[in-house]
PDB file of C-alpha atoms in Angstrom:
ATOM      1  CA  MET R   1      14.030 -32.085  52.324  1.00  0.00           C
ATOM      2  CA  ASN R   2      15.993 -29.393  54.130  1.00  0.00           C
ATOM      3  CA  ALA R   3      15.354 -26.020  52.435  1.00  0.00           C
ATOM      4  CA  ARG R   4      19.095 -25.312  52.550  1.00  0.00           C
ATOM      5  CA  THR R   5      19.894 -28.470  50.603  1.00  0.00           C
ATOM      6  CA  ALA R   6      19.591 -28.597  46.830  1.00  0.00           C
ATOM      7  CA  PRO R   7      16.821 -30.926  45.620  1.00  0.00           C
ATOM      8  CA  ASP R   8      17.475 -34.030  43.591  1.00  0.00           C
ATOM      9  CA  TYR R   9      18.375 -33.463  39.958  1.00  0.00           C
ATOM     10  CA  VAL R  10      15.289 -33.456  37.738  1.00  0.00           C
ATOM     11  CA  PRO R  11      15.574 -35.768  34.686  1.00  0.00           C
ATOM     12  CA  GLY R  12      14.396 -34.786  31.215  1.00  0.00           C
ATOM     13  CA  HIS R  13      10.817 -35.264  30.034  1.00  0.00           C
ATOM     14  CA  GLY R  14      11.172 -34.692  26.280  1.00  0.00           C
ATOM     15  CA  LEU R  15       9.951 -31.101  26.453  1.00  0.00           C
ATOM     16  CA  LEU R  16      12.244 -29.963  23.623  1.00  0.00           C
ATOM     17  CA  GLU R  17      12.021 -32.994  21.355  1.00  0.00           C
ATOM     18  CA  GLY R  18      13.444 -32.280  17.918  1.00  0.00           C
ATOM     19  CA  ARG R  19      14.360 -28.643  18.568  1.00  0.00           C
ATOM     20  CA  ARG R  20      17.459 -26.977  17.102  1.00  0.00           C
ATOM     21  CA  VAL R  21      19.044 -24.758  19.730  1.00  0.00           C
ATOM     22  CA  VAL R  22      21.866 -22.208  19.929  1.00  0.00           C
ATOM     23  CA  ILE R  23      23.402 -21.269  23.310  1.00  0.00           C
ATOM     24  CA  THR R  24      26.066 -18.606  23.866  1.00  0.00           C
ATOM     25  CA  ALA R  25      28.701 -18.691  26.639  1.00  0.00           C
ATOM     26  CA  ALA R  26      28.055 -22.416  26.860  1.00  0.00           C
ATOM     27  CA  ALA R  27      31.458 -23.969  27.566  1.00  0.00           C
ATOM     28  CA  GLY R  28      32.076 -22.939  31.162  1.00  0.00           C
ATOM     29  CA  ALA R  29      30.964 -24.576  34.386  1.00  0.00           C
ATOM     30  CA  GLY R  30      27.920 -22.421  35.094  1.00  0.00           C
ATOM     31  CA  ILE R  31      24.447 -21.712  33.752  1.00  0.00           C
ATOM     32  CA  GLY R  32      25.372 -22.016  30.072  1.00  0.00           C
ATOM     33  CA  SER R  33      26.895 -25.459  30.468  1.00  0.00           C
ATOM     34  CA  ALA R  34      23.991 -26.642  32.613  1.00  0.00           C
ATOM     35  CA  THR R  35      21.526 -25.353  30.020  1.00  0.00           C
ATOM     36  CA  VAL R  36      23.241 -27.271  27.213  1.00  0.00           C
ATOM     37  CA  GLN R  37      22.982 -30.497  29.196  1.00  0.00           C
ATOM     38  CA  LYS R  38      19.345 -29.916  30.166  1.00  0.00           C
ATOM     39  CA  PHE R  39      18.312 -29.143  26.585  1.00  0.00           C
ATOM     40  CA  LEU R  40      19.953 -32.315  25.321  1.00  0.00           C
ATOM     41  CA  GLU R  41      18.307 -34.320  28.097  1.00  0.00           C
ATOM     42  CA  GLU R  42      14.974 -32.790  27.068  1.00  0.00           C
ATOM     43  CA  GLY R  43      15.390 -34.201  23.563  1.00  0.00           C
ATOM     44  CA  ALA R  44      16.814 -31.305  21.527  1.00  0.00           C
ATOM     45  CA  ALA R  45      17.854 -32.626  18.119  1.00  0.00           C
ATOM     46  CA  LEU R  46      20.830 -30.272  17.950  1.00  0.00           C
ATOM     47  CA  VAL R  47      22.521 -27.898  20.364  1.00  0.00           C
ATOM     48  CA  VAL R  48      25.150 -25.543  18.966  1.00  0.00           C
ATOM     49  CA  LEU R  49      27.456 -24.164  21.648  1.00  0.00           C
ATOM     50  CA  GLY R  50      29.111 -20.776  21.299  1.00  0.00           C
ATOM     51  CA  ASP R  51      31.910 -19.517  23.544  1.00  0.00           C
ATOM     52  CA  THR R  52      35.048 -17.381  23.320  1.00  0.00           C
ATOM     53  CA  HIS R  53      37.299 -20.027  24.877  1.00  0.00           C
ATOM     54  CA  ALA R  54      38.253 -22.442  22.076  1.00  0.00           C
ATOM     55  CA  GLY R  55      39.887 -25.026  24.354  1.00  0.00           C
ATOM     56  CA  ARG R  56      36.968 -25.325  26.771  1.00  0.00           C
ATOM     57  CA  LEU R  57      34.571 -25.331  23.830  1.00  0.00           C
ATOM     58  CA  ALA R  58      36.293 -28.293  22.176  1.00  0.00           C
ATOM     59  CA  GLU R  59      36.368 -30.186  25.479  1.00  0.00           C
ATOM     60  CA  ALA R  60      32.676 -29.515  26.066  1.00  0.00           C
ATOM     61  CA  GLU R  61      31.710 -30.660  22.565  1.00  0.00           C
ATOM     62  CA  SER R  62      33.740 -33.857  22.913  1.00  0.00           C
ATOM     63  CA  ARG R  63      32.273 -34.673  26.324  1.00  0.00           C
ATOM     64  CA  LEU R  64      28.684 -33.995  25.250  1.00  0.00           C
ATOM     65  CA  ALA R  65      29.051 -35.817  21.934  1.00  0.00           C
ATOM     66  CA  GLU R  66      30.248 -38.923  23.758  1.00  0.00           C
ATOM     67  CA  ARG R  67      27.204 -38.879  26.008  1.00  0.00           C
ATOM     68  CA  PHE R  68      24.463 -37.649  23.656  1.00  0.00           C
ATOM     69  CA  GLY R  69      25.812 -38.418  20.181  1.00  0.00           C
ATOM     70  CA  ALA R  70      28.052 -36.436  17.839  1.00  0.00           C
ATOM     71  CA  ASP R  71      25.127 -35.615  15.543  1.00  0.00           C
ATOM     72  CA  ARG R  72      23.384 -33.663  18.323  1.00  0.00           C
ATOM     73  CA  VAL R  73      26.221 -31.348  19.379  1.00  0.00           C
ATOM     74  CA  ARG R  74      28.281 -28.732  17.556  1.00  0.00           C
ATOM     75  CA  SER R  75      30.495 -25.901  18.768  1.00  0.00           C
ATOM     76  CA  VAL R  76      31.647 -22.623  17.218  1.00  0.00           C
ATOM     77  CA  VAL R  77      33.959 -20.011  18.722  1.00  0.00           C
ATOM     78  CA  CYS R  78      31.786 -16.954  19.194  1.00  0.00           C
ATOM     79  CA  ASP R  79      32.466 -13.564  20.747  1.00  0.00           C
ATOM     80  CA  VAL R  80      29.124 -11.728  20.874  1.00  0.00           C
ATOM     81  CA  THR R  81      30.890  -8.395  20.343  1.00  0.00           C
ATOM     82  CA  ARG R  82      31.801  -9.576  16.822  1.00  0.00           C
ATOM     83  CA  GLU R  83      28.967  -9.711  14.336  1.00  0.00           C
ATOM     84  CA  GLU R  84      30.786 -12.068  11.975  1.00  0.00           C
ATOM     85  CA  GLN R  85      31.236 -14.661  14.717  1.00  0.00           C
ATOM     86  CA  ILE R  86      27.540 -14.521  15.585  1.00  0.00           C
ATOM     87  CA  THR R  87      26.845 -15.123  11.898  1.00  0.00           C
ATOM     88  CA  GLU R  88      29.151 -18.169  11.889  1.00  0.00           C
ATOM     89  CA  LEU R  89      27.448 -19.545  15.003  1.00  0.00           C
ATOM     90  CA  LEU R  90      23.972 -19.260  13.489  1.00  0.00           C
ATOM     91  CA  ASP R  91      25.155 -20.565  10.105  1.00  0.00           C
ATOM     92  CA  ALA R  92      26.416 -23.729  11.828  1.00  0.00           C
ATOM     93  CA  ALA R  93      22.995 -24.303  13.365  1.00  0.00           C
ATOM     94  CA  GLU R  94      21.095 -23.644  10.149  1.00  0.00           C
ATOM     95  CA  GLU R  95      23.062 -26.298   8.281  1.00  0.00           C
ATOM     96  CA  HIS R  96      20.637 -28.681   9.993  1.00  0.00           C
ATOM     97  CA  GLY R  97      17.445 -26.625   9.504  1.00  0.00           C
ATOM     98  CA  PRO R  98      15.802 -23.501  10.938  1.00  0.00           C
ATOM     99  CA  ILE R  99      16.763 -22.435  14.456  1.00  0.00           C
ATOM    100  CA  ASP R 100      13.989 -23.059  16.976  1.00  0.00           C
ATOM    101  CA  VAL R 101      15.548 -21.671  20.170  1.00  0.00           C
ATOM    102  CA  MET R 102      18.255 -19.106  20.979  1.00  0.00           C
ATOM    103  CA  ILE R 103      19.618 -18.819  24.519  1.00  0.00           C
ATOM    104  CA  ASN R 104      21.527 -15.572  25.056  1.00  0.00           C
ATOM    105  CA  ASN R 105      23.678 -16.433  28.044  1.00  0.00           C
ATOM    106  CA  ALA R 106      26.804 -14.365  27.338  1.00  0.00           C
ATOM    107  CA  GLY R 107      27.593 -11.676  29.892  1.00  0.00           C
ATOM    108  CA  LEU R 108      30.471 -10.068  31.751  1.00  0.00           C
ATOM    109  CA  GLY R 109      30.618  -8.847  35.328  1.00  0.00           C
ATOM    110  CA  GLY R 110      33.217  -7.043  37.386  1.00  0.00           C
ATOM    111  CA  SER R 111      33.571  -4.858  40.463  1.00  0.00           C
ATOM    112  CA  ALA R 112      34.388  -1.150  40.410  1.00  0.00           C
ATOM    113  CA  SER R 113      33.149   1.909  42.252  1.00  0.00           C
ATOM    114  CA  ILE R 114      31.332   4.429  40.097  1.00  0.00           C
ATOM    115  CA  LEU R 115      33.949   6.919  41.332  1.00  0.00           C
ATOM    116  CA  SER R 116      36.844   5.009  39.783  1.00  0.00           C
ATOM    117  CA  MET R 117      35.163   3.048  36.986  1.00  0.00           C
ATOM    118  CA  THR R 118      36.805   3.758  33.642  1.00  0.00           C
ATOM    119  CA  ASP R 119      35.037   4.228  30.323  1.00  0.00           C
ATOM    120  CA  GLU R 120      36.690   1.007  29.176  1.00  0.00           C
ATOM    121  CA  GLU R 121      35.355  -0.992  32.144  1.00  0.00           C
ATOM    122  CA  TRP R 122      31.864   0.425  31.628  1.00  0.00           C
ATOM    123  CA  SER R 123      31.852  -0.117  27.864  1.00  0.00           C
ATOM    124  CA  ARG R 124      33.239  -3.658  28.019  1.00  0.00           C
ATOM    125  CA  VAL R 125      30.503  -4.875  30.377  1.00  0.00           C
ATOM    126  CA  LEU R 126      27.753  -3.131  28.411  1.00  0.00           C
ATOM    127  CA  ASP R 127      29.078  -4.314  25.047  1.00  0.00           C
ATOM    128  CA  ILE R 128      29.119  -7.989  25.981  1.00  0.00           C
ATOM    129  CA  THR R 129      26.149  -8.177  28.322  1.00  0.00           C
ATOM    130  CA  LEU R 130      23.633  -5.823  26.736  1.00  0.00           C
ATOM    131  CA  THR R 131      24.746  -5.006  23.199  1.00  0.00           C
ATOM    132  CA  GLY R 132      25.846  -8.611  22.660  1.00  0.00           C
ATOM    133  CA  THR R 133      22.351  -9.781  23.576  1.00  0.00           C
ATOM    134  CA  PHE R 134      20.887  -7.194  21.184  1.00  0.00           C
ATOM    135  CA  ARG R 135      23.147  -8.385  18.347  1.00  0.00           C
ATOM    136  CA  CYS R 136      22.098 -11.988  18.880  1.00  0.00           C
ATOM    137  CA  ILE R 137      18.378 -11.163  19.061  1.00  0.00           C
ATOM    138  CA  ARG R 138      18.594  -9.120  15.875  1.00  0.00           C
ATOM    139  CA  ALA R 139      20.554 -11.806  14.018  1.00  0.00           C
ATOM    140  CA  VAL R 140      18.476 -14.814  15.035  1.00  0.00           C
ATOM    141  CA  GLY R 141      15.220 -12.847  14.880  1.00  0.00           C
ATOM    142  CA  ASN R 142      15.800 -12.028  11.212  1.00  0.00           C
ATOM    143  CA  ARG R 143      16.562 -15.677  10.462  1.00  0.00           C
ATOM    144  CA  MET R 144      13.462 -16.900  12.273  1.00  0.00           C
ATOM    145  CA  VAL R 145      11.300 -14.387  10.383  1.00  0.00           C
ATOM    146  CA  ALA R 146      12.880 -15.397   7.055  1.00  0.00           C
ATOM    147  CA  ALA R 147      12.285 -19.085   7.808  1.00  0.00           C
ATOM    148  CA  GLY R 148       8.665 -18.368   8.695  1.00  0.00           C
ATOM    149  CA  THR R 149       8.823 -20.598  11.741  1.00  0.00           C
ATOM    150  CA  PRO R 150       7.798 -19.635  15.279  1.00  0.00           C
ATOM    151  CA  GLY R 151      10.871 -19.437  17.469  1.00  0.00           C
ATOM    152  CA  VAL R 152      11.848 -18.757  21.039  1.00  0.00           C
ATOM    153  CA  ILE R 153      14.544 -16.462  22.429  1.00  0.00           C
ATOM    154  CA  VAL R 154      15.535 -16.634  26.103  1.00  0.00           C
ATOM    155  CA  ASN R 155      17.888 -14.047  27.594  1.00  0.00           C
ATOM    156  CA  ASN R 156      19.882 -14.310  30.806  1.00  0.00           C
ATOM    157  CA  ALA R 157      19.255 -11.258  32.979  1.00  0.00           C
ATOM    158  CA  SER R 158      19.952 -10.949  36.730  1.00  0.00           C
ATOM    159  CA  VAL R 159      18.227  -9.811  39.894  1.00  0.00           C
ATOM    160  CA  ILE R 160      20.872  -7.104  40.036  1.00  0.00           C
ATOM    161  CA  GLY R 161      18.918  -5.424  37.250  1.00  0.00           C
ATOM    162  CA  TRP R 162      16.235  -4.754  39.868  1.00  0.00           C
ATOM    163  CA  ARG R 163      18.212  -4.080  43.023  1.00  0.00           C
ATOM    164  CA  ALA R 164      21.215  -1.971  43.988  1.00  0.00           C
ATOM    165  CA  GLN R 165      24.616  -3.428  44.807  1.00  0.00           C
ATOM    166  CA  VAL R 166      27.860  -1.668  45.594  1.00  0.00           C
ATOM    167  CA  GLU R 167      30.490  -1.556  42.804  1.00  0.00           C
ATOM    168  CA  GLN R 168      28.089  -3.050  40.274  1.00  0.00           C
ATOM    169  CA  ALA R 169      26.799   0.010  38.379  1.00  0.00           C
ATOM    170  CA  HIS R 170      27.949  -1.254  34.974  1.00  0.00           C
ATOM    171  CA  TYR R 171      26.640  -4.792  35.439  1.00  0.00           C
ATOM    172  CA  ALA R 172      23.351  -3.595  36.980  1.00  0.00           C
ATOM    173  CA  ALA R 173      22.803  -1.156  34.116  1.00  0.00           C
ATOM    174  CA  ALA R 174      23.551  -3.879  31.565  1.00  0.00           C
ATOM    175  CA  LYS R 175      21.203  -6.429  33.135  1.00  0.00           C
ATOM    176  CA  ALA R 176      18.417  -3.868  33.610  1.00  0.00           C
ATOM    177  CA  GLY R 177      18.933  -3.121  29.932  1.00  0.00           C
ATOM    178  CA  VAL R 178      18.570  -6.812  29.070  1.00  0.00           C
ATOM    179  CA  MET R 179      15.217  -6.812  30.871  1.00  0.00           C
ATOM    180  CA  ALA R 180      13.969  -3.761  28.966  1.00  0.00           C
ATOM    181  CA  LEU R 181      15.354  -5.144  25.706  1.00  0.00           C
ATOM    182  CA  THR R 182      13.495  -8.411  26.325  1.00  0.00           C
ATOM    183  CA  ARG R 183      10.161  -6.640  26.777  1.00  0.00           C
ATOM    184  CA  SER R 184      10.536  -4.417  23.711  1.00  0.00           C
ATOM    185  CA  ALA R 185      11.973  -7.118  21.435  1.00  0.00           C
ATOM    186  CA  ALA R 186       9.045  -9.333  22.395  1.00  0.00           C
ATOM    187  CA  MET R 187       6.616  -6.734  21.013  1.00  0.00           C
ATOM    188  CA  ASP R 188       8.554  -6.394  17.750  1.00  0.00           C
ATOM    189  CA  LEU R 189       8.701 -10.150  17.195  1.00  0.00           C
ATOM    190  CA  ALA R 190       5.256 -11.203  18.435  1.00  0.00           C
ATOM    191  CA  PRO R 191       3.594 -10.632  15.014  1.00  0.00           C
ATOM    192  CA  HIS R 192       5.995 -13.248  13.635  1.00  0.00           C
ATOM    193  CA  GLY R 193       5.134 -15.832  16.283  1.00  0.00           C
ATOM    194  CA  ILE R 194       8.487 -15.430  18.023  1.00  0.00           C
ATOM    195  CA  ARG R 195       8.521 -15.318  21.815  1.00  0.00           C
ATOM    196  CA  VAL R 196      11.189 -13.450  23.821  1.00  0.00           C
ATOM    197  CA  ASN R 197      11.559 -13.935  27.568  1.00  0.00           C
ATOM    198  CA  ALA R 198      14.324 -13.764  30.170  1.00  0.00           C
ATOM    199  CA  VAL R 199      15.387 -15.494  33.347  1.00  0.00           C
ATOM    200  CA  SER R 200      16.735 -13.451  36.219  1.00  0.00           C
ATOM    201  CA  PRO R 201      18.929 -15.509  38.558  1.00  0.00           C
ATOM    202  CA  SER R 202      20.847 -14.344  41.588  1.00  0.00           C
ATOM    203  CA  LEU R 203      23.518 -16.647  42.986  1.00  0.00           C
ATOM    204  CA  ALA R 204      24.137 -19.873  41.050  1.00  0.00           C
ATOM    205  CA  MET R 205      27.016 -21.905  42.462  1.00  0.00           C
ATOM    206  CA  HIS R 206      29.734 -23.333  40.226  1.00  0.00           C
ATOM    207  CA  PRO R 207      33.507 -23.966  40.562  1.00  0.00           C
ATOM    208  CA  PHE R 208      34.649 -20.739  38.873  1.00  0.00           C
ATOM    209  CA  LEU R 209      32.486 -18.628  41.194  1.00  0.00           C
ATOM    210  CA  GLU R 210      33.993 -20.376  44.213  1.00  0.00           C
ATOM    211  CA  LYS R 211      37.465 -19.675  42.852  1.00  0.00           C
ATOM    212  CA  VAL R 212      36.962 -15.911  42.386  1.00  0.00           C
ATOM    213  CA  THR R 213      34.741 -15.176  45.416  1.00  0.00           C
ATOM    214  CA  THR R 214      35.725 -15.213  49.080  1.00  0.00           C
ATOM    215  CA  PRO R 215      33.934 -17.713  51.339  1.00  0.00           C
ATOM    216  CA  GLU R 216      32.790 -14.798  53.492  1.00  0.00           C
ATOM    217  CA  LEU R 217      31.057 -13.048  50.590  1.00  0.00           C
ATOM    218  CA  LEU R 218      29.503 -16.285  49.380  1.00  0.00           C
ATOM    219  CA  ASP R 219      28.080 -16.905  52.849  1.00  0.00           C
ATOM    220  CA  GLN R 220      26.629 -13.383  52.891  1.00  0.00           C
ATOM    221  CA  LEU R 221      25.033 -13.833  49.472  1.00  0.00           C
ATOM    222  CA  LYS R 222      23.583 -17.226  50.385  1.00  0.00           C
ATOM    223  CA  ALA R 223      22.115 -15.794  53.596  1.00  0.00           C
ATOM    224  CA  ARG R 224      20.105 -13.259  51.565  1.00  0.00           C
ATOM    225  CA  GLU R 225      18.313 -16.001  49.658  1.00  0.00           C
ATOM    226  CA  ALA R 226      15.005 -17.397  50.921  1.00  0.00           C
ATOM    227  CA  PHE R 227      16.363 -20.949  51.009  1.00  0.00           C
ATOM    228  CA  GLY R 228      19.672 -19.863  52.546  1.00  0.00           C
ATOM    229  CA  ARG R 229      21.668 -21.394  49.705  1.00  0.00           C
ATOM    230  CA  ALA R 230      22.836 -20.678  46.191  1.00  0.00           C
ATOM    231  CA  ALA R 231      20.907 -22.106  43.254  1.00  0.00           C
ATOM    232  CA  GLU R 232      22.376 -25.013  41.364  1.00  0.00           C
ATOM    233  CA  PRO R 233      23.045 -23.991  37.721  1.00  0.00           C
ATOM    234  CA  TRP R 234      20.644 -26.707  36.535  1.00  0.00           C
ATOM    235  CA  GLU R 235      17.853 -25.089  38.565  1.00  0.00           C
ATOM    236  CA  ILE R 236      18.257 -21.969  36.414  1.00  0.00           C
ATOM    237  CA  ALA R 237      18.481 -24.152  33.299  1.00  0.00           C
ATOM    238  CA  ASN R 238      15.149 -25.775  34.205  1.00  0.00           C
ATOM    239  CA  VAL R 239      13.441 -22.385  33.963  1.00  0.00           C
ATOM    240  CA  MET R 240      15.072 -21.824  30.572  1.00  0.00           C
ATOM    241  CA  VAL R 241      13.686 -25.203  29.475  1.00  0.00           C
ATOM    242  CA  PHE R 242      10.210 -24.101  30.556  1.00  0.00           C
ATOM    243  CA  LEU R 243      10.476 -20.802  28.661  1.00  0.00           C
ATOM    244  CA  ALA R 244      11.752 -22.598  25.540  1.00  0.00           C
ATOM    245  CA  SER R 245       9.042 -25.242  25.659  1.00  0.00           C
ATOM    246  CA  ALA R 246       5.390 -25.287  24.609  1.00  0.00           C
ATOM    247  CA  TYR R 247       4.409 -25.027  28.269  1.00  0.00           C
ATOM    248  CA  SER R 248       5.068 -21.265  28.072  1.00  0.00           C
ATOM    249  CA  SER R 249       3.384 -20.778  24.680  1.00  0.00           C
ATOM    250  CA  TYR R 250       1.456 -17.661  25.794  1.00  0.00           C
ATOM    251  CA  MET R 251       4.356 -15.998  27.587  1.00  0.00           C
ATOM    252  CA  THR R 252       6.405 -13.260  25.943  1.00  0.00           C
ATOM    253  CA  GLY R 253       8.138 -10.135  27.209  1.00  0.00           C
ATOM    254  CA  GLU R 254       8.431 -11.660  30.689  1.00  0.00           C
ATOM    255  CA  VAL R 255      11.394 -11.619  33.071  1.00  0.00           C
ATOM    256  CA  VAL R 256      11.147 -14.612  35.387  1.00  0.00           C
ATOM    257  CA  SER R 257      13.008 -14.282  38.688  1.00  0.00           C
ATOM    258  CA  VAL R 258      14.810 -17.403  39.887  1.00  0.00           C
ATOM    259  CA  SER R 259      15.531 -15.884  43.288  1.00  0.00           C
ATOM    260  CA  SER R 260      13.657 -14.292  46.142  1.00  0.00           C
ATOM    261  CA  GLN R 261      15.702 -11.108  45.651  1.00  0.00           C
ATOM    262  CA  HIS R 262      13.711  -9.581  42.828  1.00  0.00           C
ATOM    263  CA  ALA R 263      12.846  -6.354  44.608  1.00  0.00           C
TER     264      ALA R 263
END
């Protein structure tokens, strides 16, 4: 296989058989959507999708229900900046039993120089990407503790939390915060048998990214990667499957890089 060519899609192996899963920002075309599909392929009994876009969310639920069965898929409009919507998302999952896995995928990027970045731009990125992740960890963590069942939380960080990039101060600060939050939350929740880890991707190719990014910049970003290509979203989702599964039973507080650009 050419290193610059994506490998063949890896089929499911039942690693998440019977699990009840919640995934935020799950109705787009990127990592969240790929993670939903992978978790269902791995045998999850229920996946509850959260997203702010009601239309895309309904389409995603319909498409997935047709393929995997309506009893295995639910969707709830959820903005992670609104506590009551997080509550509604988790309530929908718990109608079918305790939550086993929470994937915190919601985040917001943007480009602005630190010299011209407004308080609103800064706060919006931090509120969704970092504080939103905190809200979800707190909410699902309390439910997992109350249920008395060991659970797993996986956060979506980014290599930009480690390295510098022009016009990305807000996003870099938010993702570095997600990494630190992951490590500290893991220590708080370990006595309850709850594991907290994060994945840290770089460039994962999907249609929306191609639409909002120039071909020149995409080529530059791909050239920085060891394999000279962007990751497929399902390649990131595979790592989330690993972290959610029993194969990572002794891992907590870890940030797993899915890119060569982690330093």
